[in-house]
Tab-separated table of C-alpha atoms in Angstrom:
chain	number	residue	atom	x	y	z
N	1	GLU	CA	9.732	16.551	2.710
N	2	PRO	CA	7.575	16.175	-0.429
N	3	GLU	CA	4.461	14.048	-0.107
N	4	VAL	CA	1.839	12.516	-2.330
N	5	THR	CA	-1.435	14.384	-1.990
N	6	GLN	CA	-4.961	13.240	-2.803
N	7	THR	CA	-8.248	15.073	-3.196
N	8	PRO	CA	-10.917	14.918	-2.049
N	9	SER	CA	-10.394	13.208	1.285
N	10	HIS	CA	-13.976	11.930	1.204
N	11	GLN	CA	-16.319	11.623	-1.759
N	12	VAL	CA	-19.952	10.607	-1.510
N	13	THR	CA	-21.755	9.743	-4.717
N	14	GLN	CA	-24.878	8.066	-5.985
N	15	MET	CA	-24.720	4.682	-7.663
N	16	GLY	CA	-24.261	5.074	-11.407
N	17	GLN	CA	-22.501	8.425	-11.172
N	18	GLU	CA	-19.021	9.090	-12.427
N	19	VAL	CA	-16.283	10.045	-9.984
N	20	ILE	CA	-12.773	11.300	-10.491
N	21	LEU	CA	-10.233	10.842	-7.730
N	22	ARG	CA	-7.218	13.064	-7.930
N	23	CYS	CA	-3.629	12.548	-6.903
N	24	VAL	CA	-0.555	14.700	-7.106
N	25	PRO	CA	2.486	12.399	-6.984
N	26	ILE	CA	5.883	13.527	-5.780
N	27	SER	CA	7.233	15.784	-8.505
N	28	ASN	CA	10.251	13.861	-9.763
N	29	HIS	CA	8.608	10.444	-9.567
N	30	LEU	CA	7.965	8.466	-12.722
N	31	TYR	CA	5.843	5.474	-11.662
N	32	PHE	CA	2.325	5.833	-10.360
N	33	TYR	CA	-0.104	3.433	-8.764
N	34	TRP	CA	-3.646	3.170	-7.505
N	35	TYR	CA	-4.655	0.794	-4.747
N	36	ARG	CA	-7.913	0.366	-2.938
N	37	GLN	CA	-8.983	-0.990	0.425
N	38	ILE	CA	-12.535	-2.063	1.025
N	39	LEU	CA	-13.445	-1.703	4.691
N	40	GLY	CA	-12.105	-4.646	6.670
N	41	GLN	CA	-10.171	-6.071	3.749
N	42	LYS	CA	-6.603	-5.903	2.512
N	43	VAL	CA	-5.084	-3.216	0.367
N	44	GLU	CA	-5.378	-4.326	-3.272
N	45	PHE	CA	-3.444	-3.244	-6.319
N	46	LEU	CA	-5.523	-1.669	-9.076
N	47	VAL	CA	-3.195	-0.263	-11.700
N	48	SER	CA	0.324	0.941	-12.394
N	49	PHE	CA	1.184	3.720	-14.821
N	50	TYR	CA	4.438	4.706	-16.440
N	51	ASN	CA	5.422	6.812	-19.421
N	52	ASN	CA	1.834	7.876	-19.988
N	53	GLU	CA	0.420	4.424	-20.261
N	54	ILE	CA	-0.868	1.621	-18.079
N	55	SER	CA	1.887	-0.873	-17.394
N	56	GLU	CA	-0.168	-3.352	-15.400
N	57	LYS	CA	-3.702	-3.669	-14.125
N	58	SER	CA	-5.518	-6.079	-11.876
N	59	GLU	CA	-8.732	-7.986	-12.499
N	60	ILE	CA	-10.537	-5.360	-10.458
N	61	PHE	CA	-9.576	-2.668	-12.958
N	62	ASP	CA	-12.295	-3.329	-15.510
N	63	ASP	CA	-13.727	-1.085	-18.207
N	64	GLN	CA	-15.417	1.111	-15.617
N	65	PHE	CA	-12.018	2.333	-14.473
N	66	SER	CA	-9.566	4.573	-16.261
N	67	VAL	CA	-6.467	6.517	-15.308
N	68	GLU	CA	-4.978	9.611	-16.776
N	69	ARG	CA	-2.148	11.991	-16.299
N	70	PRO	CA	-3.759	15.066	-17.818
N	71	ASP	CA	-0.861	17.393	-17.085
N	72	GLY	CA	2.578	17.216	-15.577
N	73	SER	CA	1.387	16.932	-12.011
N	74	ASN	CA	-1.996	15.258	-11.611
N	75	PHE	CA	-2.762	11.551	-11.798
N	76	THR	CA	-6.449	10.705	-11.818
N	77	LEU	CA	-8.575	7.630	-11.356
N	78	LYS	CA	-11.996	7.745	-12.968
N	79	ILE	CA	-14.816	5.367	-12.212
N	80	ARG	CA	-17.366	5.777	-14.976
N	81	SER	CA	-20.476	4.335	-13.373
N	82	THR	CA	-20.018	3.680	-9.702
N	83	LYS	CA	-21.421	0.607	-7.991
N	84	LEU	CA	-22.086	0.045	-4.303
N	85	GLU	CA	-19.110	-2.306	-4.154
N	86	ASP	CA	-16.778	0.476	-5.293
N	87	SER	CA	-17.079	1.980	-1.832
N	88	ALA	CA	-13.549	1.836	-0.456
N	89	MET	CA	-10.484	3.821	0.447
N	90	TYR	CA	-8.448	4.599	-2.658
N	91	PHE	CA	-4.729	5.175	-2.291
N	92	CYS	CA	-2.416	6.716	-4.808
N	93	ALA	CA	1.302	5.949	-4.667
N	94	SER	CA	4.346	7.033	-6.597
N	95	ARG	CA	7.852	5.712	-7.068
N	96	LYS	CA	10.884	7.591	-8.223
N	97	ASP	CA	12.575	5.541	-10.910
N	98	ARG	CA	13.504	2.113	-12.121
N	99	GLY	CA	16.322	1.672	-9.653
N	100	THR	CA	14.228	2.239	-6.546
N	101	ASP	CA	11.485	0.103	-5.127
N	102	THR	CA	9.993	2.312	-2.437
N	103	GLN	CA	6.481	3.553	-3.044
N	104	TYR	CA	5.187	6.624	-1.268
N	105	PHE	CA	1.511	6.681	-0.481
N	106	GLY	CA	-1.017	9.454	-0.389
N	107	PRO	CA	-3.459	9.812	2.506
N	108	GLY	CA	-6.274	8.203	0.552
N	109	THR	CA	-9.736	9.176	-0.640
N	110	ARG	CA	-12.678	7.532	1.024
N	111	LEU	CA	-15.317	6.852	-1.628
N	112	THR	CA	-18.834	6.136	-0.449
N	113	VAL	CA	-21.357	5.004	-3.055
N	114	LEU	CA	-24.994	5.220	-1.961
A	1	ALA	CA	1.077	-15.593	-8.297
A	2	GLN	CA	2.270	-13.542	-5.387
A	3	ARG	CA	0.621	-13.841	-2.030
A	4	VAL	CA	1.259	-12.487	1.455
A	5	THR	CA	-0.215	-13.978	4.602
A	6	GLN	CA	-0.390	-12.269	7.970
A	7	PRO	CA	-2.045	-14.801	10.260
A	8	GLU	CA	-2.701	-12.460	13.178
A	9	LYS	CA	-5.400	-9.863	12.747
A	10	LEU	CA	-4.908	-8.414	16.239
A	11	LEU	CA	-1.952	-8.383	18.555
A	12	SER	CA	-1.975	-6.907	22.025
A	13	VAL	CA	1.171	-6.586	24.131
A	14	PHE	CA	2.267	-4.716	27.205
A	15	LYS	CA	4.725	-1.862	27.003
A	16	GLY	CA	8.238	-3.173	27.264
A	17	ALA	CA	7.314	-6.660	26.091
A	18	PRO	CA	8.646	-8.141	22.862
A	19	VAL	CA	6.420	-8.093	19.826
A	20	GLU	CA	6.579	-10.252	16.734
A	21	LEU	CA	4.335	-9.899	13.706
A	22	LYS	CA	4.285	-12.874	11.404
A	23	CYS	CA	4.405	-12.673	7.634
A	24	ASN	CA	4.672	-15.498	5.132
A	25	TYR	CA	4.771	-15.124	1.401
A	26	SER	CA	4.652	-17.068	-1.828
A	27	TYR	CA	6.328	-15.825	-4.975
A	28	SER	CA	8.010	-17.563	-7.875
A	29	GLY	CA	11.194	-15.570	-8.144
A	30	SER	CA	13.153	-13.220	-5.949
A	31	PRO	CA	10.736	-10.988	-4.100
A	32	GLU	CA	11.307	-7.703	-2.382
A	33	LEU	CA	9.673	-7.649	1.042
A	34	PHE	CA	8.470	-4.630	2.964
A	35	TRP	CA	6.730	-3.688	6.133
A	36	TYR	CA	4.403	-0.702	5.951
A	37	VAL	CA	2.845	0.941	9.009
A	38	GLN	CA	-0.284	3.025	9.304
A	39	TYR	CA	-0.686	5.035	12.495
A	40	SER	CA	-4.118	6.268	13.443
A	41	ARG	CA	-5.433	8.759	10.873
A	42	GLN	CA	-2.169	8.778	8.955
A	43	ARG	CA	-1.072	7.476	5.597
A	44	LEU	CA	0.644	4.202	4.878
A	45	GLN	CA	4.357	4.672	5.303
A	46	LEU	CA	7.282	2.427	4.718
A	47	LEU	CA	8.737	1.017	7.916
A	48	LEU	CA	11.487	-1.126	6.492
A	49	ARG	CA	12.620	-3.131	3.469
A	50	HIS	CA	14.424	-6.428	3.567
A	51	ILE	CA	17.006	-5.269	1.076
A	52	SER	CA	18.315	-2.522	3.336
A	53	ARG	CA	18.667	-4.779	6.379
A	54	GLU	CA	18.267	-1.833	8.693
A	55	SER	CA	16.494	-1.282	11.973
A	56	ILE	CA	13.840	1.420	12.082
A	57	LYS	CA	12.269	2.541	15.354
A	58	GLY	CA	13.760	-0.563	16.951
A	59	PHE	CA	12.041	-2.911	14.493
A	60	THR	CA	13.903	-5.528	12.496
A	61	ALA	CA	12.800	-8.116	9.976
A	62	ASP	CA	14.782	-10.950	8.496
A	63	LEU	CA	13.954	-12.556	5.214
A	64	ASN	CA	13.997	-16.337	5.579
A	65	LYS	CA	13.806	-17.778	2.085
A	66	GLY	CA	13.661	-21.346	3.337
A	67	GLU	CA	10.567	-20.662	5.394
A	68	THR	CA	9.325	-17.917	3.023
A	69	SER	CA	8.863	-15.628	5.972
A	70	PHE	CA	9.568	-12.013	6.809
A	71	HIS	CA	8.542	-11.629	10.429
A	72	LEU	CA	8.729	-8.208	12.069
A	73	LYS	CA	10.199	-8.007	15.563
A	74	LYS	CA	10.825	-5.474	18.262
A	75	PRO	CA	12.328	-6.469	21.610
A	76	PHE	CA	10.634	-3.781	23.712
A	77	ALA	CA	7.313	-2.442	22.462
A	78	GLN	CA	6.352	1.180	23.117
A	79	GLU	CA	2.879	2.719	23.264
A	80	GLU	CA	3.636	4.737	20.131
A	81	ASP	CA	4.053	1.453	18.239
A	82	SER	CA	0.286	0.948	18.341
A	83	ALA	CA	-0.723	0.932	14.681
A	84	MET	CA	-1.728	-1.209	11.745
A	85	TYR	CA	1.175	-3.114	10.189
A	86	TYR	CA	1.141	-4.475	6.659
A	87	CYS	CA	3.600	-6.895	5.169
A	88	ALA	CA	3.979	-6.408	1.417
A	89	LEU	CA	5.783	-8.026	-1.452
A	90	SER	CA	6.799	-6.822	-4.868
A	91	GLY	CA	8.749	-8.224	-7.772
A	92	GLU	CA	11.115	-6.420	-10.061
A	93	PHE	CA	9.442	-7.653	-13.214
A	94	ASN	CA	5.952	-6.396	-12.545
A	95	ASP	CA	6.673	-2.728	-12.030
A	96	TYR	CA	7.066	-3.301	-8.318
A	97	LYS	CA	3.331	-3.490	-7.742
A	98	LEU	CA	2.760	-4.294	-4.103
A	99	SER	CA	0.798	-7.251	-2.814
A	100	PHE	CA	-0.269	-6.656	0.747
A	101	GLY	CA	-1.121	-8.955	3.578
A	102	ALA	CA	-4.352	-8.425	5.464
A	103	GLY	CA	-2.600	-6.418	8.144
A	104	THR	CA	-2.096	-6.808	11.878
A	105	THR	CA	-3.421	-4.281	14.360
A	106	VAL	CA	-0.985	-3.879	17.192
A	107	THR	CA	-2.073	-2.421	20.513
A	108	VAL	CA	0.581	-1.697	23.091
A	109	ARG	CA	-0.875	-1.308	26.553
A	110	ALA	CA	0.726	0.619	29.390
């Protein structure tokens, strides 16, 4: 059964550095999402992406964040200048098409900002 | 605004006992409600959706619009049900972005 994959599984970075988190959604899916979960807190929506553009973003998703689908398979989340409070688990999810509501999640990338 | 509340952070039951995880929501419109489960060291996976009205792994959940609730129930808990359970809500008109509750950690003891 196809799955969403994410790399790396754990990323450690210094404050102020740029990081790129990578996701490979399920191949015939059209809608893509990023969520994050700070340790001990709830999973929070960051951004949704469809047809090569952001369709919705949360207040968390400020100018430090960007998403891209550089080719037909990858979906990336970039944090330009990481802060300590960006430390969290980042989940990618994908959904097939307009008529379906089920999102499939990747295993997550644990980002640690020192 | 859409909001999901799971009042219980931890729930511990004995094997064979009934388990109920509470979920209340607020949403102006017709929401879609889901339960996601995360077993130890595994990804979030969909357990069930209110729209399909099905039972998965013995779990059921009924959407009660009057009480704005979507409680998850299982009559006889098994040890393999130990996991983190998240109630989530989405709406058709916001690209189905999910709003999650805080989650309930269920421990089923032998």
